[in-house]
Coordinates of C-alpha atoms in Angstrom, one line a residue:
X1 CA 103.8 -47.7 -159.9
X2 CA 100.5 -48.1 -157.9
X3 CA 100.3 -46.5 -154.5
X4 CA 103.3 -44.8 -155.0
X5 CA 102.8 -41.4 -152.9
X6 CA 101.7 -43.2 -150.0
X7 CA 104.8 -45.3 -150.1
X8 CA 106.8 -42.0 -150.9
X9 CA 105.0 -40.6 -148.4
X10 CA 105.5 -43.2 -145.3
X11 CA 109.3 -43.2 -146.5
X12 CA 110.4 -39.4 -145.9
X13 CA 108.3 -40.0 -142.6
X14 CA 110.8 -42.9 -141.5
X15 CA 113.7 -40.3 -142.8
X16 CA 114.7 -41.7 -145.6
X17 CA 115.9 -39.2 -148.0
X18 CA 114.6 -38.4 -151.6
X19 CA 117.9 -39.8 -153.0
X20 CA 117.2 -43.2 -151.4
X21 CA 113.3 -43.0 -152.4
X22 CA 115.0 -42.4 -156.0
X23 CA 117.5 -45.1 -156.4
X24 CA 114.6 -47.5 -155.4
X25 CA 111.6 -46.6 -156.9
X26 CA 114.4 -47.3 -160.3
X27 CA 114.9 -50.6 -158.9
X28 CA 111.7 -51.8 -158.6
X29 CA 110.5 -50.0 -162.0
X30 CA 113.4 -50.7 -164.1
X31 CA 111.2 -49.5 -167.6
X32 CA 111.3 -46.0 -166.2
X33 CA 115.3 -46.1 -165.1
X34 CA 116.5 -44.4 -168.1
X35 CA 113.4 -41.5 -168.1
X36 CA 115.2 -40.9 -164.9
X37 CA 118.4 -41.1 -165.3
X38 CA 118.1 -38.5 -168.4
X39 CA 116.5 -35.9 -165.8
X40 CA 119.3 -36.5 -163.3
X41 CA 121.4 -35.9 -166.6
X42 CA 119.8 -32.4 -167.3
X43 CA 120.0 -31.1 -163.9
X44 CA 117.2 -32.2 -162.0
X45 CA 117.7 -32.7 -158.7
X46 CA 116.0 -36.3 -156.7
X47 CA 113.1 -34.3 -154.7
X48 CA 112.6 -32.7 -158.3
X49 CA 111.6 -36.2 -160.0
X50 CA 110.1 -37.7 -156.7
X51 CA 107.6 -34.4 -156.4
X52 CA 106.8 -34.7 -160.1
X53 CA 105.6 -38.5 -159.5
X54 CA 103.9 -37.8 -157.1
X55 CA 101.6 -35.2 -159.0
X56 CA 101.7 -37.4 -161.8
X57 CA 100.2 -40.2 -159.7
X58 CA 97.7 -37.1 -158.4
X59 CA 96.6 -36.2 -161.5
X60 CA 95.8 -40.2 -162.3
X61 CA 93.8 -40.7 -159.3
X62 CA 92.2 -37.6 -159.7
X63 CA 90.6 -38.4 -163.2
X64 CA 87.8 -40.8 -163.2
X65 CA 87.8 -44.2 -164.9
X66 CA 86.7 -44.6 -168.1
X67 CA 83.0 -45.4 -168.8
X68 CA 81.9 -44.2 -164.7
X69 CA 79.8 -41.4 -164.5
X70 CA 80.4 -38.6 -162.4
X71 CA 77.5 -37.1 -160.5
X72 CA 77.9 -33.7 -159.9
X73 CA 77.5 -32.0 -156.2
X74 CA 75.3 -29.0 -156.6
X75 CA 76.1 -26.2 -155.5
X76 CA 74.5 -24.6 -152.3
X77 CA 73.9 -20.9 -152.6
X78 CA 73.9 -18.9 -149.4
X79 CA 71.3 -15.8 -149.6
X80 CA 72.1 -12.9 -148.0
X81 CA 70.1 -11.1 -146.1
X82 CA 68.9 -8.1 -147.9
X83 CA 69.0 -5.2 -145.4
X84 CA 66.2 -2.5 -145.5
X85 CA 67.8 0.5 -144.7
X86 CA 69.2 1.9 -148.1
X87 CA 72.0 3.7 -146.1
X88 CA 75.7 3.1 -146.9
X89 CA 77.3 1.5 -143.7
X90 CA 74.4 -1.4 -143.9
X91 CA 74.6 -2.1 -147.4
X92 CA 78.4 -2.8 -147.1
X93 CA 78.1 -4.8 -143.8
X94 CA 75.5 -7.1 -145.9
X95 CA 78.2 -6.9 -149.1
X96 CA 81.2 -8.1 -146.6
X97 CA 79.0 -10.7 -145.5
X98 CA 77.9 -12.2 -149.0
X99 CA 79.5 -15.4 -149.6
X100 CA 81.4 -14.3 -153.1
X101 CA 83.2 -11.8 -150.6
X102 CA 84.3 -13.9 -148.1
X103 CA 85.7 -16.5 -150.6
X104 CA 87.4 -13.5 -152.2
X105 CA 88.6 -12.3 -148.3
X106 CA 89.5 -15.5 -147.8
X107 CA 92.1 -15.9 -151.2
X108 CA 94.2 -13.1 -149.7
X109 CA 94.5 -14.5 -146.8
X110 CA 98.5 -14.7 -146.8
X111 CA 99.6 -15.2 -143.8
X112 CA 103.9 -15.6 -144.2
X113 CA 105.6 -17.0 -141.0
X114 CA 109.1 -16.4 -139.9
X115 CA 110.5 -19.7 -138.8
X116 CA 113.7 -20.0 -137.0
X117 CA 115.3 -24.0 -136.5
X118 CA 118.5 -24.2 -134.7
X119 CA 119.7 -27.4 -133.5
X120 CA 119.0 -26.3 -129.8
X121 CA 114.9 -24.2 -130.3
X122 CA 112.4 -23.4 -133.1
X123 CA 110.9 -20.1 -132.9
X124 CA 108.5 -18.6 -135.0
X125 CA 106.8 -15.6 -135.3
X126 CA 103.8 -13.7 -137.5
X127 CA 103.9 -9.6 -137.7
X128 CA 100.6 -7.8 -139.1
X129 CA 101.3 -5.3 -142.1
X130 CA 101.8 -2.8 -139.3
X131 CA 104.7 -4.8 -137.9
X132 CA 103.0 -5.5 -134.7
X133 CA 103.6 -9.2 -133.6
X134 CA 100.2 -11.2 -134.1
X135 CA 101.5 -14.5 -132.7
X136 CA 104.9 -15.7 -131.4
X137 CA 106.2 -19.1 -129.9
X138 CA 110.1 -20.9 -129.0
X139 CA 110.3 -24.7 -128.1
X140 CA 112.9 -26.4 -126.7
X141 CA 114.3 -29.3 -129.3
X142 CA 115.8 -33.0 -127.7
X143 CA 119.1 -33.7 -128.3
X144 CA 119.5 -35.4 -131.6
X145 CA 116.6 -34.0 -133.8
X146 CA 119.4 -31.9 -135.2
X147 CA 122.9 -31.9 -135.5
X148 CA 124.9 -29.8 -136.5
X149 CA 122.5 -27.9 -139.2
X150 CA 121.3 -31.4 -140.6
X151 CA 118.1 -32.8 -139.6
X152 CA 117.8 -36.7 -138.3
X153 CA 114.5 -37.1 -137.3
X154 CA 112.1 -35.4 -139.6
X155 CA 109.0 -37.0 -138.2
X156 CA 109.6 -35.9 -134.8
X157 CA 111.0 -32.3 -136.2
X158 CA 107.5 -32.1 -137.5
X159 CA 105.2 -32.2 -134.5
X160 CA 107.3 -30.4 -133.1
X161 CA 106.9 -27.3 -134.9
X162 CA 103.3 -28.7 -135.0
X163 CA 102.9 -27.9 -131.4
X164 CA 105.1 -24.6 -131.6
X165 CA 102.7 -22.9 -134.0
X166 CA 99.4 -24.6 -131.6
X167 CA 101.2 -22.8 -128.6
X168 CA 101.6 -19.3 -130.3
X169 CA 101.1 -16.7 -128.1
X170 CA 98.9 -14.2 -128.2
X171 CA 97.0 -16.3 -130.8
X172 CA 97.8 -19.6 -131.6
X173 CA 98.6 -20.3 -135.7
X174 CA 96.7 -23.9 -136.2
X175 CA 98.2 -26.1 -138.7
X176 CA 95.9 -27.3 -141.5
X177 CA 95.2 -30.7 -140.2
X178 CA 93.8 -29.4 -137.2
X179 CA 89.8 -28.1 -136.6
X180 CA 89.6 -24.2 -135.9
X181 CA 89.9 -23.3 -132.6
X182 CA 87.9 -20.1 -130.8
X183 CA 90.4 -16.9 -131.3
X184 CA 92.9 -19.0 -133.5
X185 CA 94.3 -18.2 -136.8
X186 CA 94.1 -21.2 -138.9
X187 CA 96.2 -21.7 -142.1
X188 CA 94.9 -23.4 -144.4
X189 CA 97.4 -25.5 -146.7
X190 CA 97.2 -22.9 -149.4
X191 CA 98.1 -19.9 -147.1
X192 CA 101.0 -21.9 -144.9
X193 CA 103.8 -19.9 -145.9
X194 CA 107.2 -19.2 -144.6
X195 CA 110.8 -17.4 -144.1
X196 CA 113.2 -19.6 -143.2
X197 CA 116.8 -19.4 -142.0
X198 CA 119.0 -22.1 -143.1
X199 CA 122.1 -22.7 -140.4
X200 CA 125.2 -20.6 -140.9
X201 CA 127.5 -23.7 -140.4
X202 CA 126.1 -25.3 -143.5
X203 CA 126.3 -22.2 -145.5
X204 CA 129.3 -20.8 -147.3
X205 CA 130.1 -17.0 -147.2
X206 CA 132.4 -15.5 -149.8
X207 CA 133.2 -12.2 -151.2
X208 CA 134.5 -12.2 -155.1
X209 CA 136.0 -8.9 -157.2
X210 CA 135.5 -8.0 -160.8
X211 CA 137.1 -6.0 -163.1
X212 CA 133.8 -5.7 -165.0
X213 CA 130.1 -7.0 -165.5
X214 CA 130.9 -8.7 -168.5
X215 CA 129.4 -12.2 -168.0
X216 CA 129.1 -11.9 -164.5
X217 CA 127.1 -15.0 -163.7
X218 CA 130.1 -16.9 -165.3
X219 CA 132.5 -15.6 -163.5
X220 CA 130.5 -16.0 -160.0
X221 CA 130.2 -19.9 -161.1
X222 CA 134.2 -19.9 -162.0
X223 CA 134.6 -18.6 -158.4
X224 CA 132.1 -20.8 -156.9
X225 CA 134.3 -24.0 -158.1
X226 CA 137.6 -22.2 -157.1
X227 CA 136.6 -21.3 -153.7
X228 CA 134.0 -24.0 -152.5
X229 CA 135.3 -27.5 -151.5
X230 CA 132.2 -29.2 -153.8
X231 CA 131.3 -29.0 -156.9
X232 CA 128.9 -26.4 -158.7
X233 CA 126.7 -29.8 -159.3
X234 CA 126.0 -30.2 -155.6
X235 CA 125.3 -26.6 -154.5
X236 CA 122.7 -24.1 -154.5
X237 CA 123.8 -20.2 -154.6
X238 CA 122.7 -16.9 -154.4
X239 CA 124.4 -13.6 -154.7
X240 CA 123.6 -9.8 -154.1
X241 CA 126.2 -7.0 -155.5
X242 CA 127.9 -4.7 -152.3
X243 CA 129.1 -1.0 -152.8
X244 CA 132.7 -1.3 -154.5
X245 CA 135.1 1.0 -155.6
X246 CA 133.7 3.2 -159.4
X247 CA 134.5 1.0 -162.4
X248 CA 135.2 -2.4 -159.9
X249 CA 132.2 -4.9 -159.0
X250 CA 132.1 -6.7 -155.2
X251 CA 129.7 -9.8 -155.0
X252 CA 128.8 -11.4 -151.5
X253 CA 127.6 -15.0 -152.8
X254 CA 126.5 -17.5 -150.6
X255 CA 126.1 -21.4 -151.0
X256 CA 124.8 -24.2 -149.4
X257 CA 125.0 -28.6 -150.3
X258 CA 121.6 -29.3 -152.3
X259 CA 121.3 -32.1 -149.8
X260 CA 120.9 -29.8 -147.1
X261 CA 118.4 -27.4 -149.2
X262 CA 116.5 -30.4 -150.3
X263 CA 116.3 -32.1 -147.0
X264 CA 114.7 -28.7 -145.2
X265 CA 112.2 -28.4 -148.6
X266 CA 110.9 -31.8 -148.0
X267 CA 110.6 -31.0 -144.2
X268 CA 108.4 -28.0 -144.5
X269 CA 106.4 -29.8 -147.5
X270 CA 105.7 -32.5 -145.1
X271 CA 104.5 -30.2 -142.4
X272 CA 101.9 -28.5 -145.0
X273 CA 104.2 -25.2 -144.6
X274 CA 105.4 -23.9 -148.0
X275 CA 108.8 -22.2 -147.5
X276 CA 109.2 -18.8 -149.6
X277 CA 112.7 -17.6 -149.1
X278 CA 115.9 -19.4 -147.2
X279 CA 117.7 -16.5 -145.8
X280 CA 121.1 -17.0 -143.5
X281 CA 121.3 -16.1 -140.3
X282 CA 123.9 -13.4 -140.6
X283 CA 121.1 -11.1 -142.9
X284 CA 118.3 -12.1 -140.8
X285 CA 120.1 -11.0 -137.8
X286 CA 121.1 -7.8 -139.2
X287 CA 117.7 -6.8 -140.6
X288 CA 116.3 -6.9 -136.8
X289 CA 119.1 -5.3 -134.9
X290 CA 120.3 -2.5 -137.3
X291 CA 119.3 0.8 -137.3
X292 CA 117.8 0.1 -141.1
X293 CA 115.4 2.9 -143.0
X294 CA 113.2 2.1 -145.8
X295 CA 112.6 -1.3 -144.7
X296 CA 109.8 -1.8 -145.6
X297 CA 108.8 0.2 -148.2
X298 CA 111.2 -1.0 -150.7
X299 CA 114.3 -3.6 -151.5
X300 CA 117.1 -1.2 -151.1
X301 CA 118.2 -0.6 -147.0
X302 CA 120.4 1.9 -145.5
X303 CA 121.6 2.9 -142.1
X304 CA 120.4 5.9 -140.4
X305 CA 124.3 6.6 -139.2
X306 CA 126.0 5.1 -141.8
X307 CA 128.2 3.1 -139.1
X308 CA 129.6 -0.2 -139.5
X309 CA 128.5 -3.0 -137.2
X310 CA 129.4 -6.4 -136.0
X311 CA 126.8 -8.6 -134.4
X312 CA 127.7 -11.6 -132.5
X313 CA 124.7 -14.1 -132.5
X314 CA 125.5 -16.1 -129.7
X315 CA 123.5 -18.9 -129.5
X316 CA 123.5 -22.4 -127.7
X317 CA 125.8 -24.5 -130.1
X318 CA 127.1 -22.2 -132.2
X319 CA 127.7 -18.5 -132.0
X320 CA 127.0 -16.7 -136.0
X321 CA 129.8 -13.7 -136.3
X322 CA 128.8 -11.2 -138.7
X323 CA 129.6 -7.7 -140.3
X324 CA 127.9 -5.2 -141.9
X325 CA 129.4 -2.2 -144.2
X326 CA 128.2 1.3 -143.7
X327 CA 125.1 0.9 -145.4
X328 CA 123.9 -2.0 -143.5
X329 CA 124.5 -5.1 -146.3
X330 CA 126.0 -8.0 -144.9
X331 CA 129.8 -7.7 -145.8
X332 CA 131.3 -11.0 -143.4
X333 CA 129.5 -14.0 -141.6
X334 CA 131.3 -16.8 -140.0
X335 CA 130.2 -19.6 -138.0
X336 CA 131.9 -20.3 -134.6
X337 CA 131.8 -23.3 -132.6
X338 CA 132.3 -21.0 -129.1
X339 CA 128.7 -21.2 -127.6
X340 CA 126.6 -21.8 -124.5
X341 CA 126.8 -25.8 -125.1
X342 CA 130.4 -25.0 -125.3
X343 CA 131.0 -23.2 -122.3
X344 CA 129.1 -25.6 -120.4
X345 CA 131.3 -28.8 -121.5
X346 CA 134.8 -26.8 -120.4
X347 CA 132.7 -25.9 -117.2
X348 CA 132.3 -29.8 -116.6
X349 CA 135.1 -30.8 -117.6
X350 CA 137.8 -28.2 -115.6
X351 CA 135.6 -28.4 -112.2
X352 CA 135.3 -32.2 -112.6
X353 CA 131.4 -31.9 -112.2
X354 CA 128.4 -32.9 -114.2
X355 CA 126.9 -31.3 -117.2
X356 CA 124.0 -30.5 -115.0
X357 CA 125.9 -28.7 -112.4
X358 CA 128.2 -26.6 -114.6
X359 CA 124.7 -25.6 -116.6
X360 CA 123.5 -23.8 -113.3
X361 CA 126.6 -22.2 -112.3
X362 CA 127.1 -21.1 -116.0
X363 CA 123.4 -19.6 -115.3
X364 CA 123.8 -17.8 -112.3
X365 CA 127.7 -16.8 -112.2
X366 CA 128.4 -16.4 -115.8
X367 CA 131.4 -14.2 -116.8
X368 CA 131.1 -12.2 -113.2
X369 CA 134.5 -11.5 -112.3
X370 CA 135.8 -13.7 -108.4
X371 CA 132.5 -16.3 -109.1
X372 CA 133.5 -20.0 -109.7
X373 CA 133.1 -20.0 -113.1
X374 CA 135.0 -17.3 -114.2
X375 CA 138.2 -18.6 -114.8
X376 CA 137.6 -21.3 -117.3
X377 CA 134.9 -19.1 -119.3
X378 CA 137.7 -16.2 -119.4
X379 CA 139.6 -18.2 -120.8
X380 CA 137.6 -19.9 -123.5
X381 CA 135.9 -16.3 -124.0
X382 CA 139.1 -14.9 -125.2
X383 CA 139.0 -17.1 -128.2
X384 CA 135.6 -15.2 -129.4
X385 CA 137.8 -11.8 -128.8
X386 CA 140.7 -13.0 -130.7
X387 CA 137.7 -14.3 -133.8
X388 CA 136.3 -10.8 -133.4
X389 CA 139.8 -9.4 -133.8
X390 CA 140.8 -11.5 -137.2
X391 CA 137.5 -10.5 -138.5
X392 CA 137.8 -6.7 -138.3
X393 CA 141.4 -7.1 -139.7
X394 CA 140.0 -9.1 -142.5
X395 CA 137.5 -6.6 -143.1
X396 CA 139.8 -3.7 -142.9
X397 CA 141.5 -5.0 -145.4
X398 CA 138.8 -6.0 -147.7
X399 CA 136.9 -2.6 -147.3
X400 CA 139.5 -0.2 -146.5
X401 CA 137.5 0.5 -142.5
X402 CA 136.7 -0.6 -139.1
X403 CA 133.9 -1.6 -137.7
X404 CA 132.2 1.3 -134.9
X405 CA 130.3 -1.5 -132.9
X406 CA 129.1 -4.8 -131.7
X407 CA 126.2 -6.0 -130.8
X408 CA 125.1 -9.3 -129.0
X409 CA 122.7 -12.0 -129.6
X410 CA 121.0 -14.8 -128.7
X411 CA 120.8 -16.7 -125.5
X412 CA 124.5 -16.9 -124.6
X413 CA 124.6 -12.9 -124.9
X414 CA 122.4 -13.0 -121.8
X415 CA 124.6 -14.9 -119.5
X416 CA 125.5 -12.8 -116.6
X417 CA 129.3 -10.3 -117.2
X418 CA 129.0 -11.5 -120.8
X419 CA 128.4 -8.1 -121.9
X420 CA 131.2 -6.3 -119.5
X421 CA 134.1 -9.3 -120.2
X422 CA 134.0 -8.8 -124.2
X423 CA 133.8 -4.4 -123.7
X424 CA 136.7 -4.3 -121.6
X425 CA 138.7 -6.8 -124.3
X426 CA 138.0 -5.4 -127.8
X427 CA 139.8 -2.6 -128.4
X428 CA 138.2 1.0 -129.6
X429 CA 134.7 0.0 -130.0
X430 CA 131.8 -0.1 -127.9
X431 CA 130.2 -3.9 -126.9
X432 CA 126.0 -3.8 -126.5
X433 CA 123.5 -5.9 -126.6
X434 CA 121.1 -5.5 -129.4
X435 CA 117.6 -4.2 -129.5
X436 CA 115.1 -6.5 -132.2
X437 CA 112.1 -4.9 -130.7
X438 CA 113.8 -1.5 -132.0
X439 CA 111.2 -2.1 -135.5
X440 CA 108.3 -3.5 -133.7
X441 CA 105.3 -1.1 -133.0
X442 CA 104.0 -3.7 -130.2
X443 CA 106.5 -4.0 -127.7
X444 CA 104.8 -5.2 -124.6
X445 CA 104.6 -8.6 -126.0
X446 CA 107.8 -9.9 -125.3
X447 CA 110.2 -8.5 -122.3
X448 CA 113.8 -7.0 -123.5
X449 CA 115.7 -10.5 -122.2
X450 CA 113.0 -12.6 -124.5
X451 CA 113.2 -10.1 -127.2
X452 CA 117.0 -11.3 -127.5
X453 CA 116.1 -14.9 -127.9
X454 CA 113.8 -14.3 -131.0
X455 CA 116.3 -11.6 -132.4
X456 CA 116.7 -13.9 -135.8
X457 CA 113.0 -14.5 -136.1
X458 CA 111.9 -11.0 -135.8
X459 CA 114.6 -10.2 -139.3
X460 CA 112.3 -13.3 -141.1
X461 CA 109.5 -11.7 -140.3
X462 CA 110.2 -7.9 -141.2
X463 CA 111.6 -9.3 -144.6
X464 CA 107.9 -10.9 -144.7
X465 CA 106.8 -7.4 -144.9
X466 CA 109.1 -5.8 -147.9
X467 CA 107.4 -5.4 -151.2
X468 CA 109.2 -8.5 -152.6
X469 CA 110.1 -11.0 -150.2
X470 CA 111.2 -14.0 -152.1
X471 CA 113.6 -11.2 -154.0
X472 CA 114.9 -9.6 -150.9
X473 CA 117.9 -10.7 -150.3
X474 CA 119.9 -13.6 -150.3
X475 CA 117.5 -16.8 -151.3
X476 CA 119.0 -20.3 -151.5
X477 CA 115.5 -21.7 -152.3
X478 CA 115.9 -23.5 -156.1
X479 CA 114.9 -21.6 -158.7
X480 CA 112.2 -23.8 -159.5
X481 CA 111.0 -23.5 -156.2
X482 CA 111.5 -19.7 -156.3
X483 CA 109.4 -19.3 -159.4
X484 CA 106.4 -21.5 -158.1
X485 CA 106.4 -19.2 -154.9
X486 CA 106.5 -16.2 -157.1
X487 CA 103.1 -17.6 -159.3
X488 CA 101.7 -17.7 -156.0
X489 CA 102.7 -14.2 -154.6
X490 CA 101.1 -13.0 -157.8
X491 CA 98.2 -14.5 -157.7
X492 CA 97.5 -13.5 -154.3
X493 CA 98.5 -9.3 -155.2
X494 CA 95.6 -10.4 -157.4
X495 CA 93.5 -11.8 -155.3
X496 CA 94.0 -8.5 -153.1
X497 CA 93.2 -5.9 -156.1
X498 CA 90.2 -8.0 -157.1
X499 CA 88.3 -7.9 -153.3
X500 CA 90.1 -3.8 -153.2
X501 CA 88.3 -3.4 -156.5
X502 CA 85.3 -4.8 -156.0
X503 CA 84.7 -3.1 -152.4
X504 CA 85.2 0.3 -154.3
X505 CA 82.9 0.0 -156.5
X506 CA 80.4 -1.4 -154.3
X507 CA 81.1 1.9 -152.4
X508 CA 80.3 4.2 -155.0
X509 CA 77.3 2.5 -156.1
X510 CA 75.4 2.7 -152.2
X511 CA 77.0 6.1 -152.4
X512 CA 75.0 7.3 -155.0
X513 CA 72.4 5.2 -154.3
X514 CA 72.4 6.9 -150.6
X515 CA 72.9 10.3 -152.3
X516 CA 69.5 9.8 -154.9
X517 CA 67.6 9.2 -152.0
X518 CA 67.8 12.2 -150.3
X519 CA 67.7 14.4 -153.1
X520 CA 65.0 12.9 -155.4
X521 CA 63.0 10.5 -153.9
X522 CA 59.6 11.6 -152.1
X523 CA 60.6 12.6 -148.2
X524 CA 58.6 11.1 -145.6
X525 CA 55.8 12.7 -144.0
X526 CA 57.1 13.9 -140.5
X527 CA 60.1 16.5 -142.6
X528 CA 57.5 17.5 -145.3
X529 CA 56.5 20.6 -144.0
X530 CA 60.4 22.0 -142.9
X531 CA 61.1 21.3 -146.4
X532 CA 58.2 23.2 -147.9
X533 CA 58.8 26.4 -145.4
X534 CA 62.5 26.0 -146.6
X535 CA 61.8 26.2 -150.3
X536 CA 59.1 29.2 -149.8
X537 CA 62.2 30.9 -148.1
X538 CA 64.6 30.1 -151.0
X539 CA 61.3 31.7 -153.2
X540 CA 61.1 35.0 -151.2
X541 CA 64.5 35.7 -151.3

């Protein structure tokens, strides 16, 4: 199996998937075919064996041949420059400037990215601890890159987001194959992290009801093979529990084809990012545009008014309905094929004009009431009503209320009369167009009608700063890829108390270092005699 990883490697590149790498690596090894076909027998999944070969083959490279010697690189020390001045701010300027400290300052560098890939844009954004957006940046994808959820050109997916995160704006976030760049925040291949939001149309959404939580994972998988059209085998899920009833237990789980999974894990592998959590949509969403407390500061959310909410993420091929019970936990998400890519198609085909022309006057006229365009998108807008309509019955019956508002999303929500047509047409509650800059302390980054565009983005990177991120919240990520993000979470909290530490007690040491000289050491000539005339003083009296 010589050269394997580069072959592996050029491969995935030409979008083959791991699958198809799998079946014929066995082929051309057939002494290994029934090592493999006893992992696929356990469990493992293809990009499971493929990643293990290719640390295997790592670990062989990396180990010299038998009977070469090794010379070893010594190492280069870097001196620092011992400061004169005994006093306490100098001392810890020449302590941050010390090479062990920046190695250590360095290590906790942990920079975790929201990333947002819809078949139309990629956004992605970076907030500071403060939640203040650090850098920010949307392209525009080419027709056929994605479709429908599922990616077809990995390789040109990839420079893609390469050139998203080079054009980041206020600072650009360099990926690691790239030199470091004046004012630029370069992650390095250890640091590249991310939140990610897998498409709603590839996700399932369901809602089961217990009696009990006796063997409750068991009874989630029995549902899971009831409900879902494939089986257990081919899925990844994740669940969180939702307020229910005393004595009863509610369980939104959501599921999405391991195909799918795997084919986004490889992507962002490939691109040197190392994705943390997959969050849907619908959460992501909700986390940016509801009035949330405690977000933060710890796992468990609620909503300042306790009132129900729909939000309508209305984006350019799709358009992501989703509700959200009185405490703000995702209750209902459904994925609707009534978006701006939509619109624009009826447009063309009713006026008999081009794609083109039916874009523009979809632009400028919208859902304005006597303009060209309003007939035909009245009419195909009063399907989204009559969806908005089935879902509040379905969660009136479900959870016993009614939702109190909706709010709008994404780029369709900004098309002129959108807002107006769907307020006069749902009954009893009040339509708006959400606020994601509502949690951010810098605001005068990104003007209201942008802020809507990067509405999901902004919920990835608010759950990038909750105390456990991979935890919080719905994570289709494998559990083996869960628990090697967690190992590195950890060892960066460590990485944090170790510099924390050590800057403390280099502290308290110039501290008292600073504090013995000016009590006990001899004082300089020029203050000698004020301090003789104030101890003669201290005599007399």
């Amino acid at each position: 199996m010589a050269n394997i990883t580069e072959t592996i490697k050029k491969a995935r590149e030409r979008g083959a998937t791991d699958e198809q790498i799998l079946d014929n690596i066995i082929k051309t090894n057939p002494e290994k075919a029934a090592v493999f076909k006893e992992a696929l027998d356990r469990g493992a999944g293809s990009t499971q064996i493929i990643d293990k070969i290719i640390e295997d083959n790592k670990d062989k490279a990396d180990k010299p041949k038998e009977g070469v010697k090794v010379k070893k690189k010594k190492e280069k020390t870097k001196s620092v420059k011992k400061d004169k001045a005994i006093g306490f701010s100098s001392k810890m300027a020449a302590i941050k400037n010390s090479k062990f400290v920046g190695e250590l300052l360095s290590a906790t560098r942990y920079l975790l990215v929201g990333v947002d890939i819809s078949d139309h844009s990629i956004e992605v954004l970076l907030l500071d601890k403060g939640g203040a957006i650090t850098s920010y940046g949307r392209s525009i994808l080419d027709e056929g890159v994605i479709q429908n959820g599922e990616i077809l050109n990995q390789k040109e997916l990839s420079e893609k987001l390469k050139e998203t995160l080079r054009n980041t704006k206020p600072q650009p976030l360099d990926v690691p194959e790239h030199t470091m760049k004046k004012k630029a925040i370069v992650l390095e291949k250890k640091d590249h992290k991310a939140i990610v939001s897998l498409p709603d149309s590839k996700t399932y959404v369901q809602i089961f009801n217990f009696d009990n939580k006796q063997n409750l994972h068991g009874k989630i998988l029995e549902e899971v093979q009831n409900t879902i059209p494939f089986d257990h085998d081919e899925l990844y899920w994740d669940y969180i529990e939702l307020p229910a009833d005393e004595g009863k237990v509610k369980i939104l789980c959501v599921a999405a084809l391991r195909d799918i999974v795997d084919t986004y894990i490889h992507f962002f592998k490939s691109t040197n990012i190392e994705p943390v959590a997959f969050d849907i949509e619908g959460a992501s969403i909700g986390r940016a545009l509801l009035p949330l407390v405690n977000l933060t500061k710890e796992e468990k959310t609620e909503l300042k008014d306790g009132k129900e909410r729909m939000i309508l993420d209305m984006g350019a091929r799709t358009t992501v309905l989703s509700i959200f019970n009185n405490q703000g936990v995702l209750a209902v998400s459904v994925s609707l094929p009534y978006a701006g890519h939509y619109f624009t198609k009826k447009l063309a085909q009713e006026m008999s004009i081009s794609r083109d022309e039916a874009e523009k006057i979809k632009q400028k006229e919208g859902f304005t009431p006597n303009g060209k365009a309003f007939s035909v998108l009245e009419k195909q807008g009063q399907k989204i009503v009559k969806e908005i309509e089935s879902a509040r019955k379905y969660y009136r019956n479900e959870f016993g209320s009614d939702v109190k508002e909706v709010l709008l999303a994404g780029g369709t929500a900004l098309l002129p009369g959108i807002v107006e047509f769907l307020d006069e047409r749902v009954e009893d509650i009040k339509v708006k167009v959400g606020d994601p800059l509502e949690k951010i302390n810098d605001k005068k980054l990104l003007t209201e009608k942008e802020s809507v565009l990067y509405s999901n983005v902004i919920g990835l990177g608010l759950r990038s700063l909750m105390k456990d991120p991979i935890n919080a919240g719905i994570n289709l990520l494998p559990e083996e890829v869960k628990s090697q993000a967690k190992k590195s979470q950890k060892e960066n909290y460590r990485s944090v108390l170790l510099v924390a530490l050590f800057i403390t007690i280099a502290g308290v040491i110039l501290l008292a270092l600073s504090i013995y000289y000016l009590i006990y050491l001899p004082v300089p000539a020029p203050i000698q005699p004020l301090r003789d005339r104030v101890l003669l003083q201290l005599d007399q009296e």
